[in-house]
């Protein structure tokens, strides 16, 4: 079975146990940016793993969502930001770079600018770690946003914080899914991965210093307070976060940015 892994600090706590303690038999881990994993899941080249929430909407007929896990923030997230040469209120008609690494955050930014700032900039797709050369603003996510956070830029906006202040809702950046056509073929492996995720999150609670030290060794270019970062992120898919996801779907689908989702199929025990 092929299991996706978002190759960022935010996803590492789910994989700590299988990376550092006990690999899951029969499972091949495929690391990559969210954009790569989204495309692979949509094409059937991955069987299981995290995908962007926006991609979940677009392929929801083909997948089942794991009910217990997500990558979310309630307000400030620290790893999804808009770096800008001008105030966000002045971006109408400007050129905004959108990283190819993301889907949820790209849709989030477009929804925020359209609905809450009445802005229609020209969007251009950029590499995962863009500069502002030739751009009025640029969206950065994950480790790339965290690496660039210390560089001077006239204006910087945290999209998790903006979304909460404008809508009152948290942001679910990624959900964990399994393709429906993989469930019958790989049910033992799927259950083993879910058990490993639970063990990993238990390690984050019980052995936090060790998990953080391993994460820092794996992503040594990120100069960040990982303890605070992991406190900021929400990994458990609570009812509040599920409601937030459906609100995001409704807002983005209303602008034609993703497919309409009435209900998600959920993998039961």
C-alpha angles and dihedrals in degrees: 000000000000114000121191123224123193100225094223137102091253094064098040096087089065092053101039094100097049092042099045108021116020128000115219110248115240093017126115114198115219113197124200150120115298090253092058093046091047091055093046093050091049091050094048093248091121126049101195143001145087120320134177114276090235090056090047087061093049095050100028092125090064102045145055122219122230104236099215107049140064143138108242145144132206099219120319112042104169096212103068112063145152114224110200142181091212139027113289089243088066099052097100107121093006128119115260123187117217118198116240088220094075141059107165093048093045091054090043092054094047091048093049094048095045101041103030105028100028088229127150107185125171109260122213125185114241139186115271095266106036130177122222092247106132092000133097091206139356136204116226128184142187121352090350091061091046094050091049094044092090094053117098115254127162095240132012126182128192106219095205089056093045093049093050093048094047100040108017090235133113120234124248102203098179140009130199116241145170124211112249091230089057098053097081094039097048108023095132091049092046091053090047092053091049089051089049091051089053091048091049094052088048088054089052088057099039103031102025097149091054093048091049092049091052092046091051091051091051095047102031096158092067110091098194141123098260093185090060092042093055090046089054096052122078116216101172115084100228126183089256091055092046089054089048090053092053090048090052090049091051094049096046095042089051087063093045093247096124138010119279113262121199097170139356124227109237126205108238126206 
